[in-house]
Coordinates of C-alpha atoms and ligand atoms in Angstrom, one line a residue:
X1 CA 92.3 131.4 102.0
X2 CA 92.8 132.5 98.7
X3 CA 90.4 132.0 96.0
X4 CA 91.2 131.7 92.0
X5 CA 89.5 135.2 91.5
X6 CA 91.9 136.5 93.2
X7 CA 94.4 136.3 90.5
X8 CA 92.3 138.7 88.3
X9 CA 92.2 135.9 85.6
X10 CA 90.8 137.2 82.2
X11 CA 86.8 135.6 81.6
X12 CA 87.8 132.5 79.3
X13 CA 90.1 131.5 81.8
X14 CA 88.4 132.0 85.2
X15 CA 85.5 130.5 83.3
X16 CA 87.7 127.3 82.2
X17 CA 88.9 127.2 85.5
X18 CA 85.4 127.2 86.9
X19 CA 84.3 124.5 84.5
X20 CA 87.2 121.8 85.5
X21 CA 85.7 122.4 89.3
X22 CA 88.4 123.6 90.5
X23 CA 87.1 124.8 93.8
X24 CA 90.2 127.0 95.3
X25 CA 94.0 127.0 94.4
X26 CA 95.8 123.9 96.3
X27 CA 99.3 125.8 98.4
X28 CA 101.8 125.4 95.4
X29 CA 99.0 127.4 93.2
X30 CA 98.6 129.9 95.4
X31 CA 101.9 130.6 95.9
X32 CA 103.2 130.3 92.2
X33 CA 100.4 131.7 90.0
X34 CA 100.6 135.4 91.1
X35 CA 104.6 135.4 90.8
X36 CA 104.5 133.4 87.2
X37 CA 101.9 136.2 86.1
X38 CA 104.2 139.0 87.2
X39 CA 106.9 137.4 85.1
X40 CA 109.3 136.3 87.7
X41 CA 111.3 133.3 87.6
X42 CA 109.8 130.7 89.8
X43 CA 111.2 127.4 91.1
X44 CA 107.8 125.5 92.7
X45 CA 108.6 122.4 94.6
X46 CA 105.8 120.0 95.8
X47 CA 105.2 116.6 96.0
X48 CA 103.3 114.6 93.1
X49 CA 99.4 115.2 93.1
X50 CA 99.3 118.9 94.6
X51 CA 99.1 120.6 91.2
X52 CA 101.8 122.0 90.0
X53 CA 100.3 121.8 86.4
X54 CA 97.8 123.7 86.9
X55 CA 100.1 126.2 89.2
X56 CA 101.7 126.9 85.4
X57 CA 99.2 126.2 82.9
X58 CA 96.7 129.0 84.4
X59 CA 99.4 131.8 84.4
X60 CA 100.8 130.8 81.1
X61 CA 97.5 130.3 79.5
X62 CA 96.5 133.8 80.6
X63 CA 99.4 135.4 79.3
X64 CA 100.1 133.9 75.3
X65 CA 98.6 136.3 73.0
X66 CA 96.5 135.7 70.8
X67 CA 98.5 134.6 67.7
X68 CA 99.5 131.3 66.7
X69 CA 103.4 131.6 67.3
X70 CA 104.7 129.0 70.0
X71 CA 105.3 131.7 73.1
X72 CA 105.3 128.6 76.0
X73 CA 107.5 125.4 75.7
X74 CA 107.0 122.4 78.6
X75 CA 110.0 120.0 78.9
X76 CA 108.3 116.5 80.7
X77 CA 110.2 113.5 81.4
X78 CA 108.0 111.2 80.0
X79 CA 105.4 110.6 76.9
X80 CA 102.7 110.2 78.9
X81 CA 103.4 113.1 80.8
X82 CA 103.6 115.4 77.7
X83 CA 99.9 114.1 76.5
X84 CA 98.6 114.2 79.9
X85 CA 99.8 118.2 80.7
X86 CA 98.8 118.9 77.3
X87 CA 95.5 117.5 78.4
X88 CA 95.4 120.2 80.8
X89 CA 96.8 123.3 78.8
X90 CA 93.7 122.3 76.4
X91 CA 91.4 122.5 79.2
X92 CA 92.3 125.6 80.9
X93 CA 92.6 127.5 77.9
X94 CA 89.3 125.6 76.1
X95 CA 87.7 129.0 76.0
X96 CA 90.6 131.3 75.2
X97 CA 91.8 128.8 71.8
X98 CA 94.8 128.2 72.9
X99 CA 96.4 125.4 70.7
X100 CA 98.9 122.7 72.6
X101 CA 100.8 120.5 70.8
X102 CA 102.3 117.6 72.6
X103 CA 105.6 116.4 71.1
X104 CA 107.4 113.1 72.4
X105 CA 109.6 110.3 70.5
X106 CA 107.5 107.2 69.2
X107 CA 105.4 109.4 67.2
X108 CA 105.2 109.9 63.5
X109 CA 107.7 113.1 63.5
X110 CA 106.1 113.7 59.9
X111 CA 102.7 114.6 61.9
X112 CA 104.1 117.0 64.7
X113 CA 105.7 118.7 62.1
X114 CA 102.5 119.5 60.3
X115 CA 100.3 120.4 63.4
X116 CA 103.3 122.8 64.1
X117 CA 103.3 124.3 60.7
X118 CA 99.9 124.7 61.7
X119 CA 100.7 127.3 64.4
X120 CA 100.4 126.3 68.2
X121 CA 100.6 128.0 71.2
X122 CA 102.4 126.3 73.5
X123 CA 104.3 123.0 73.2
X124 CA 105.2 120.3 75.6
X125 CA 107.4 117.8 74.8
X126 CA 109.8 115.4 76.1
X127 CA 113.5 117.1 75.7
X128 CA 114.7 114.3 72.9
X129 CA 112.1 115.0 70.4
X130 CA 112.4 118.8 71.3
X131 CA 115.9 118.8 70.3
X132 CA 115.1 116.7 67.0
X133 CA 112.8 119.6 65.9
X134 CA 115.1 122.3 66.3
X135 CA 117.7 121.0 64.9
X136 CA 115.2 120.1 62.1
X137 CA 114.2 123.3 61.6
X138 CA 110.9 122.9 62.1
X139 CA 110.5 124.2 65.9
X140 CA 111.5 127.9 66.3
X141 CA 111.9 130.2 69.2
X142 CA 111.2 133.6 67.8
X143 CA 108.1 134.3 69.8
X144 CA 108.8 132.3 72.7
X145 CA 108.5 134.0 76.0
X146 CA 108.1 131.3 78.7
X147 CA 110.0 128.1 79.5
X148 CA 109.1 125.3 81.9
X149 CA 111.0 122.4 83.6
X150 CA 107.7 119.9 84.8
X151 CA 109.1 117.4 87.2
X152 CA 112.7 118.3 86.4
X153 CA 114.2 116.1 89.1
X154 CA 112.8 113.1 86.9
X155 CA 114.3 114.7 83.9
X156 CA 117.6 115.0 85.5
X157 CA 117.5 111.6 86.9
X158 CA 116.5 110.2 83.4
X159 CA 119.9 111.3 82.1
X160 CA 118.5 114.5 80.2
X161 CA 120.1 117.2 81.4
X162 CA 122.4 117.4 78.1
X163 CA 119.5 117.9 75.7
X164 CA 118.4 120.5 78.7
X165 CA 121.0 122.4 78.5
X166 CA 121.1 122.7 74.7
X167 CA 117.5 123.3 74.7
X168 CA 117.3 126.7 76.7
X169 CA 120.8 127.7 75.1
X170 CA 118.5 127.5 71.8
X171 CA 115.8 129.4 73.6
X172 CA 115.6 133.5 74.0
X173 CA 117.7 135.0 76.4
X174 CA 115.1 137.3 77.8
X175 CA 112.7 134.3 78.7
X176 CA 110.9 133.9 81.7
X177 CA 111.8 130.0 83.5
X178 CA 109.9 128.1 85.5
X179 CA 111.1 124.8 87.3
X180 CA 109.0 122.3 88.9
X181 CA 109.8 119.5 91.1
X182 CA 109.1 117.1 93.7
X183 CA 112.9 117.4 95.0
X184 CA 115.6 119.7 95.2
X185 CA 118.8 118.5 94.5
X186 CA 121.9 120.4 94.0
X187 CA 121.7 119.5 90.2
X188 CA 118.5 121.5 90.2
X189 CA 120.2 124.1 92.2
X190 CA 123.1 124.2 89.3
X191 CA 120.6 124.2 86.9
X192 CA 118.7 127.0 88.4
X193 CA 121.8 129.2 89.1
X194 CA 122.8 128.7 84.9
X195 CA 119.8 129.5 83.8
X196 CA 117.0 130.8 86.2
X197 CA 117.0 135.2 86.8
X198 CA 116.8 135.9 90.7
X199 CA 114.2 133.0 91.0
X200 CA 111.5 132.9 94.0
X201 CA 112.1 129.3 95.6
X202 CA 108.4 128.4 96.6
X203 CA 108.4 125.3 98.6
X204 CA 105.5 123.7 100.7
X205 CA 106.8 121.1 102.6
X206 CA 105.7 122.7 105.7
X207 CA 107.0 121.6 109.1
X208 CA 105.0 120.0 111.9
X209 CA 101.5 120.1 112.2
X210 CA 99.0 118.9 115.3
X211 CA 96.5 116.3 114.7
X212 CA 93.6 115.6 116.4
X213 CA 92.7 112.1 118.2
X214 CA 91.3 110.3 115.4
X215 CA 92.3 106.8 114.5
X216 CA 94.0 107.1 110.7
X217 CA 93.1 104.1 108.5
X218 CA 94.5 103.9 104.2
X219 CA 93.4 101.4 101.5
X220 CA 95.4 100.9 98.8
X221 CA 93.2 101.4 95.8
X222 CA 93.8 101.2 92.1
X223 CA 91.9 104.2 90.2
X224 CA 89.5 102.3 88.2
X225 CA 88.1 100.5 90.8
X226 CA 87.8 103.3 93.2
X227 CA 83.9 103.8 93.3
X228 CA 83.6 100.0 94.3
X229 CA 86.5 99.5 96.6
X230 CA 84.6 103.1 98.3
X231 CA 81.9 101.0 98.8
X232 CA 83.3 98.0 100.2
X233 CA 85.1 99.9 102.6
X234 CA 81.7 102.0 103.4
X235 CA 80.1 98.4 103.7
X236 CA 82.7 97.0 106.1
X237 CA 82.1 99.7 108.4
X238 CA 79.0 100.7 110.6
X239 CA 78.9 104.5 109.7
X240 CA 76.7 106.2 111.0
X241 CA 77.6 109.8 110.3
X242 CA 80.1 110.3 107.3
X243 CA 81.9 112.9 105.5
X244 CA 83.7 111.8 102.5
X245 CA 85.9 114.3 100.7
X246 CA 86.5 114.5 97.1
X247 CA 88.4 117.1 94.9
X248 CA 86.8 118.5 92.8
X249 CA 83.3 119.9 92.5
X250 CA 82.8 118.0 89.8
X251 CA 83.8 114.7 91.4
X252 CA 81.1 115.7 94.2
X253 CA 78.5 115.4 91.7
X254 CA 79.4 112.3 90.4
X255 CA 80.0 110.8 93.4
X256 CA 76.6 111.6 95.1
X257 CA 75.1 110.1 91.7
X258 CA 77.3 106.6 92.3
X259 CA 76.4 106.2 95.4
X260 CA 72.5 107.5 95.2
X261 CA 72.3 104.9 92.4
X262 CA 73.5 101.7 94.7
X263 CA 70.9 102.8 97.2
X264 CA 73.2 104.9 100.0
X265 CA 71.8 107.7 101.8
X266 CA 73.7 110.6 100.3
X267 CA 73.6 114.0 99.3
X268 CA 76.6 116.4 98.4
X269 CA 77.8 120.4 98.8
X270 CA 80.4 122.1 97.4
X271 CA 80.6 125.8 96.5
X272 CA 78.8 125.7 93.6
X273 CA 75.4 125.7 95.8
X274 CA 73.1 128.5 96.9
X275 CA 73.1 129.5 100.5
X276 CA 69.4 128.0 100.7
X277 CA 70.5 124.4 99.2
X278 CA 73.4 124.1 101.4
X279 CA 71.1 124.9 104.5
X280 CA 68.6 121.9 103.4
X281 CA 71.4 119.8 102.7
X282 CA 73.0 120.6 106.8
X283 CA 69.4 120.2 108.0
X284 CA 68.8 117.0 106.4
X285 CA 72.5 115.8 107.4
X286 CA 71.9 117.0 111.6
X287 CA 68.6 115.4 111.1
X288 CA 70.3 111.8 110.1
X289 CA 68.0 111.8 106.9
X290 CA 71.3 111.2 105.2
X291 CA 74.1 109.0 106.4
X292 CA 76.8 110.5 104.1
X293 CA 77.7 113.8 102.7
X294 CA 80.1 114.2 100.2
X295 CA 81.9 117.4 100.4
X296 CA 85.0 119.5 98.9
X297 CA 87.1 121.0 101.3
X298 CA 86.0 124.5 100.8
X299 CA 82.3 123.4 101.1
X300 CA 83.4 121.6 104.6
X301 CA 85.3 124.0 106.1
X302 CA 83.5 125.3 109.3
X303 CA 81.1 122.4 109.3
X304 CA 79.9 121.8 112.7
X305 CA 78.5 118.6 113.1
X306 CA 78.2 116.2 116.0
X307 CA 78.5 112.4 116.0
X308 CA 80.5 112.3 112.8
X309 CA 81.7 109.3 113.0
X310 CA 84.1 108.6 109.5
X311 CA 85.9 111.0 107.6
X312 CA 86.8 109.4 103.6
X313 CA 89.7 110.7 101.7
X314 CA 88.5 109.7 98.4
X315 CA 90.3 111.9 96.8
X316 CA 93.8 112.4 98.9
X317 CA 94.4 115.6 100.3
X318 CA 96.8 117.8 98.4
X319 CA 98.9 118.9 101.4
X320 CA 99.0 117.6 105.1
X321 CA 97.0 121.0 106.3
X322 CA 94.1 119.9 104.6
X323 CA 94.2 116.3 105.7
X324 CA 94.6 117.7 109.1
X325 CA 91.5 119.9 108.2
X326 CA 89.3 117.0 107.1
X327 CA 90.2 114.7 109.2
X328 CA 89.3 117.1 112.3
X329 CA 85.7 117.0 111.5
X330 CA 85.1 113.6 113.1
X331 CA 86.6 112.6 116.6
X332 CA 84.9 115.7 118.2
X333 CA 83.3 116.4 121.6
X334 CA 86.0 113.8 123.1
X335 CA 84.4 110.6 120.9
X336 CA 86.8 108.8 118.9
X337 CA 86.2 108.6 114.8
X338 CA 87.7 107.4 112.1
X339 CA 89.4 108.7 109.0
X340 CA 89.7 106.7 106.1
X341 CA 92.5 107.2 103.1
X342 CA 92.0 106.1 99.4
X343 CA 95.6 105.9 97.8
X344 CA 96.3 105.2 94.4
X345 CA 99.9 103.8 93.9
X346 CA 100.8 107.5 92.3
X347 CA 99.2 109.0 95.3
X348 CA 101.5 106.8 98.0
X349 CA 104.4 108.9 98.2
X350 CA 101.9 112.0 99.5
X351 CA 100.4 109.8 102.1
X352 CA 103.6 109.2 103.4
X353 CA 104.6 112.8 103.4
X354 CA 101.5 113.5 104.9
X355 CA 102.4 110.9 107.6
X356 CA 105.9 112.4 108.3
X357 CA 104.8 115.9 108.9
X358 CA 101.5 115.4 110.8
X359 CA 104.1 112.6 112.4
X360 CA 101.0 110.4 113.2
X361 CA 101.0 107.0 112.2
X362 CA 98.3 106.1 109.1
X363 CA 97.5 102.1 109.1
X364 CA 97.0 100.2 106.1
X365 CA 94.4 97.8 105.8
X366 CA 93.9 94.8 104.0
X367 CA 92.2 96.2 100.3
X368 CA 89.1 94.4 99.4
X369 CA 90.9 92.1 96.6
X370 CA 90.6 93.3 93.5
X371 CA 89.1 89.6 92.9
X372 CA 86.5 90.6 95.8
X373 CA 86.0 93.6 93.7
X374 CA 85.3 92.4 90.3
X375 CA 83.3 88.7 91.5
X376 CA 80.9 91.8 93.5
X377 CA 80.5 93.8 90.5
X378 CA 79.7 90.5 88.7
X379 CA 76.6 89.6 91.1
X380 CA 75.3 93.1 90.7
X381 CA 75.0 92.2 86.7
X382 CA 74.0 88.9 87.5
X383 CA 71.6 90.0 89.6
X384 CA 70.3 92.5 87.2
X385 CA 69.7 90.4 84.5
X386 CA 67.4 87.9 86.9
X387 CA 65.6 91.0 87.8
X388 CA 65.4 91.6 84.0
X389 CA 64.3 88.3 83.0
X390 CA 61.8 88.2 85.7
X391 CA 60.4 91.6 85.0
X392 CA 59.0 89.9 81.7
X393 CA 58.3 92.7 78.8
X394 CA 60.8 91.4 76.9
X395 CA 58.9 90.1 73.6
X396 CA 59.7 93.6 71.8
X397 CA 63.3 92.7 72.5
X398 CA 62.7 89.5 71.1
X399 CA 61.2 90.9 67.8
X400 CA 64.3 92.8 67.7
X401 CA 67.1 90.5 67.9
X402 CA 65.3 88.5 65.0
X403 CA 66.7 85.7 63.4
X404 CA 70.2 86.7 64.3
X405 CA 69.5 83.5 67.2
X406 CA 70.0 81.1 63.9
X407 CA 73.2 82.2 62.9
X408 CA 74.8 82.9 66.2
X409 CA 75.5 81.1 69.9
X410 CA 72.6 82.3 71.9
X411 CA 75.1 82.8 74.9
X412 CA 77.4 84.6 72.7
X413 CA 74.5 87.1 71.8
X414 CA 73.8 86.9 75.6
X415 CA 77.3 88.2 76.6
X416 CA 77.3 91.1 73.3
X417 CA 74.7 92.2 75.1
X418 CA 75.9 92.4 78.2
X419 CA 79.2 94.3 76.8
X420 CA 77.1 96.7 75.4
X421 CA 74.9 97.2 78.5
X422 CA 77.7 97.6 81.2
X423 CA 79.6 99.8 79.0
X424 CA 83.0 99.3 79.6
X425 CA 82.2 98.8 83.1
X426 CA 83.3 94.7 83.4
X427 CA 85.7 95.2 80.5
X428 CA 87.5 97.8 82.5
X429 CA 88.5 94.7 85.6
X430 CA 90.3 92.4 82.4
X431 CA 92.3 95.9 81.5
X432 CA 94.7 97.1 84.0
X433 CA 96.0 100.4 84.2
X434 CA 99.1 98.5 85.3
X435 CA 99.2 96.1 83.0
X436 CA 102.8 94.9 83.0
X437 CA 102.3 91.8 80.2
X438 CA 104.3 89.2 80.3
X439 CA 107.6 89.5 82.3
X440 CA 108.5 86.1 82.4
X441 CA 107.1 85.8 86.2
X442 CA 105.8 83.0 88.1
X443 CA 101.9 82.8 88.1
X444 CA 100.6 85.4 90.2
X445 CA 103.6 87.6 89.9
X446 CA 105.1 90.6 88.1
X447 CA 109.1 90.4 87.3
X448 CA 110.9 93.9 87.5
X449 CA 114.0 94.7 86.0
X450 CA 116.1 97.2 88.8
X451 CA 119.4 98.7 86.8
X452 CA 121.6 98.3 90.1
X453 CA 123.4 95.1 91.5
X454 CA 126.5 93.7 93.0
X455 CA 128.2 96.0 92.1
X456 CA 126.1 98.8 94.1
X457 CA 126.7 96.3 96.6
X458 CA 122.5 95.4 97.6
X459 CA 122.4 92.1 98.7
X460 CA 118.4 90.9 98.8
X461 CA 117.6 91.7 102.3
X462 CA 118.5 95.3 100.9
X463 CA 116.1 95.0 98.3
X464 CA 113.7 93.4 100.6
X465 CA 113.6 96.4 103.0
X466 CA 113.5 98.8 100.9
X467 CA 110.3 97.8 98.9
X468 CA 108.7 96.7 102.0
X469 CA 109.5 100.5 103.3
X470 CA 109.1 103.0 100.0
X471 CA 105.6 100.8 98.9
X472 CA 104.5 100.0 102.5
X473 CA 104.2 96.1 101.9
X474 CA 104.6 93.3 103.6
X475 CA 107.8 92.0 102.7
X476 CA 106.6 88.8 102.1
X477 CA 104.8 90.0 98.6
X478 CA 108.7 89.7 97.4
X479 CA 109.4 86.3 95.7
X480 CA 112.3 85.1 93.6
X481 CA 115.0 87.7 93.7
X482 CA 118.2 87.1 91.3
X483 CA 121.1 89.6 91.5
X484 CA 123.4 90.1 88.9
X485 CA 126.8 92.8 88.9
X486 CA 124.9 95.6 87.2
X487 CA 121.1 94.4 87.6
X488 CA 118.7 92.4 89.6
X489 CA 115.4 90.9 88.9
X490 CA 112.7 90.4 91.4
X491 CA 109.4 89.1 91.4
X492 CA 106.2 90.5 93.2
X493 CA 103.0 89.4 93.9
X494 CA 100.5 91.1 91.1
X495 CA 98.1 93.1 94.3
X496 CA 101.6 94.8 95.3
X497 CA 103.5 95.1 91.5
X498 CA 101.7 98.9 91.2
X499 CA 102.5 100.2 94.7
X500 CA 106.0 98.8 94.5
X501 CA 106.8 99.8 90.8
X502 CA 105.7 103.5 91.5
X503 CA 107.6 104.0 95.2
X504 CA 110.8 102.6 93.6
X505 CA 111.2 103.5 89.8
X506 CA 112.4 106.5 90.8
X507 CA 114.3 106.1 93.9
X508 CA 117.5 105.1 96.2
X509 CA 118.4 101.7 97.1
X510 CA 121.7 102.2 100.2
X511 CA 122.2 105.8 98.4
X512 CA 122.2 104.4 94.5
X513 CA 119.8 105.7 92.0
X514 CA 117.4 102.9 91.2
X515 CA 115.1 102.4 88.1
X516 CA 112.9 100.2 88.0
X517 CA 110.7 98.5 84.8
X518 CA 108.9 95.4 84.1
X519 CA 111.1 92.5 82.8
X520 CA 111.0 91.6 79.5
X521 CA 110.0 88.0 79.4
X522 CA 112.9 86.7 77.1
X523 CA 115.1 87.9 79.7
X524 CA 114.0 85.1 81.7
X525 CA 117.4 83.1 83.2
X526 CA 117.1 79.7 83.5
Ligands
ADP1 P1 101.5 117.4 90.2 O1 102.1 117.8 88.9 O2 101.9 118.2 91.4 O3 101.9 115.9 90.5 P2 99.0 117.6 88.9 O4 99.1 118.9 88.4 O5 99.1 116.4 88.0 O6 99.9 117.4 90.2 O7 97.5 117.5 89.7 C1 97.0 116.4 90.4 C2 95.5 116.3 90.3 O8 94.9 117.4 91.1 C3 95.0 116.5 88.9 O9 93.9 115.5 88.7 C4 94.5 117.9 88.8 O10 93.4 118.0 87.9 C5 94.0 118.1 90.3 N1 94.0 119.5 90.7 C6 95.0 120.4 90.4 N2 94.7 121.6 91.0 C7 93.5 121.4 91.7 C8 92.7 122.3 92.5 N3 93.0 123.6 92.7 N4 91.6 121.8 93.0 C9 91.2 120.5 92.8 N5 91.9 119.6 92.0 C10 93.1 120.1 91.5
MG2 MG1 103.3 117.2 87.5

């Protein structure tokens, strides 16, 4: 196992790294960070969620110096790719200074072109906006050292590989490239050959793997309401004995607060504990004094525990060896157990890879609605402000809200305060990460607009299969379905829209490249 000190990281880095609880590297880290640090060209291909950010960000980070010249550039597909690797540059080099600039189309150019005069490190942008600034003038290459592709098959299938191509012709000969990807495609391969020096091809899709006897279980979960769908799940089933398993050391922490805080019997370990608190934690774990333990995978490696009876995937795995790992802790001494997945629709397409090369069969079951969800969090408030109420020692509240009662609804000052109190927390269940507006759908449905048609020749039941297959839904969440020569609409049931809008955007329908986006409500055909 290797561990980030291994890497011989500078302070403000290891110490960066250290603070975002990074625990150890995930495979494609591993593999990538040493040969990026010795300046090789580096081609890293993994599926979405096993870090590949992070498997350039660190090396990178570690090697700018110190002045204020733009020695890194990151091409991303997307915006909100850009903003969100940017997020991570500033966090692993938080400690060293290293300035990040994100750059992407839809922002005031005026303001990117100041924060660059400014002097940044390393900027990420989307290849469009890129191009606009050199040709501008006001992004030069001088100093730069490093270029990297993130999720380059995305790029390529976006149509960007022009703007590409100009880009690193405009960048230093002598550079060092890095390519990332989920795929490899013989585009990349092109690509790769043009402009890539003797490149090391790290990949780890890894072949078959043994699993043991346990029965596999997933819940499709949206991100925001994670902690409570945890919880319902946790509710619905009689653990006795459970290990749930988060990423980070961090999320550990939190987690064992969560859940302390709505009365479970919990306690957590991860590597940053001393020898002494782990041992009280085991004991009172063996001793049934807790009922669940909320571990990373480092801290839960070599556990050896009878009678566990659930393993939780909280956070997904980041390969299928660790899931195999995990998921090996229960099921023991010839007693069945039972591991239970979290996915998040961005997560789905690793649980599926993890389900083709441990070639076991992971069943999905029924989410607690999100409608479940939100109506429970409700009561809790509800319940809350009874208790309140009853509690009495309110008249110093009273005093304070003076004679604000004659001007204003009493309920409406009820609910402000309730907004206040919760925080965000009931705010969060009206806005949807996925929040597709209005596309002109039945009630209860999102309308996606897919770029192929007739002329692709997919009839529906084409379309039908292939969402129930890539999104792993039943195909009756599928409604109205029209198909046009160059582009189809179809509905889908709103608890489905985010799994089936992230398995497909980006996909093949009977070998066509497919995009997918929500329909604009005008474009409704009557
Ligand atoms: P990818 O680009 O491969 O899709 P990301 O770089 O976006 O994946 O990482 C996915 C998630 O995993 C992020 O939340 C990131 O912070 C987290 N992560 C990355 N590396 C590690 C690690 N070594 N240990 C724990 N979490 C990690
Ligand atoms: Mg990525």
């Amino acid at each position: 196992m290797s561990s980030f000190q291994d890497f011989g990281l500078s302070r403000r880095v290891q110490q960066a790294v250290d603070g975002m609880g990074f625990e150890e590297p995930s495979p494609i880290q591993a593999a990538c960070i040493p040969l990026v640090l010795d300046g090789r060209d580096v081609i890293g291909q993994a599926q979405t969620g096993t870090g590949k950010t992070a498997a350039f960000g660190i090396p990178i980070v570690e090697m700018v110096a110190p002045e204020a010249r733009v020695q890194a550039l990151v091409l991303t597909p997307t915006r909100e790719l850009a903003i969100q690797v940017a997020g991570e540059f500033r966090k692993i080099g938080k400690f060293k200074r290293v300035r990040t600039l994100p750059i992407y189309g839809g922002q005031s150019i005026g303001h990117q072109i100041r924060a660059l005069q400014q002097g940044v490190h390393v900027v990420i942008g989307t290849p469009g906006r890129v191009l606009d600034h050199i040709r501008r003038g006001t992004l030069r290459f001088n100093d730069l050292k490093m270029v990297v592709l993130d999720e380059a098959d995305e790029m390529l299938d976006m149509g960007f590989i022009e703007d590409i191509e100009t880009i690193l012709q405009e960048t230093p000969a002598d550079r060092q490239t890095m390519l990332f990807s989920a795929t490899f495609t013989p585009e990349i391969r092109r690509l790769a050959l043009r402009y890539m020096r003797n490149p090391e091809h790290v990949t780890v899709n890894r072949g078959e793997i043994t699993v043991p006897l346990t029965d596999q279980v997933f819940y499709k979960v949206l991100e925001r309401n994670k902690l409570e769908s945890l919880c319902r799940v946790i509710d619905s089933e009689e653990v006795q004995l459970g290990i749930i398993f988060c990423r980070t050391k961090r999320g550990v922490d939190e987690l064992v607060e969560a859940l302390l805080s709505r009365g479970y019997l919990v306690d957590g370990l991860h590597g940053d504990l001393s020898q002494a608190q782990r041992d009280r934690v085991m004991r009172k774990f063996r001793n049934n004094e807790i009922e669940l333990l909320v571990a990373t995978d480092v801290a839960a490696r070599g556990l050896d525990v009878e009678n566990v009876t659930h393993v939780v995937n909280y956070d997904i795995p980041q390969d299928p060896e660790s899931y195999v790992h995990r998921i090996g802790r229960t099921g023991r001494a010839g007693k069945r157990g039972l591991a239970i997945t979290l996915v998040t629709p961005r997560e789905f397409k690793l649980l599926k890879q993890i389900e083709r090369e441990t070639k076991t069969q992971i069943v999905g079951r029924e989410v607690p609605s999100l409608e479940d969800v939100a109506e429970r969090q409700a009561e809790i408030w509800r319940n809350r402000l009874v208790e309140t109420i009853q509690s009495g020692g309110l008249g110093h509240y009273r005093a304070i809200l003076g004679n604000i009662v004659d001007d204003y609804d009493p309920i409406d000052i009820a609910c402000a305060a309730l907004k206040l109190a919760s925080a965000g927390e009931l705010e969060a269940e009206q806005k949807d990460e996925y929040d597709f507006g209005d596309t002109g759908a039945t009630p209860g449905m999102v309308r996606f607009f897919v770029n192929i048609g007739r002329t692709a020749h997919i009839g529906p039941a084409d379309l039908v299969r292939a969402i129930s297959e890539e999104a792993g839904v039943p195909g009756q969440v599928v409604g109205k379905i029209d198909i046009f020569d160059r582009f189809t609409f179809v509905e889908i049931e709103e608890e489905s829209a985010p799994f089936v809008y992230e398995a497909l955007r980006k996909s093949r329908i009977n070998g066509a490249r497919v995009n997918m986006e929500p329909a604009k409500p005008r474009s409704r055909v009557r």
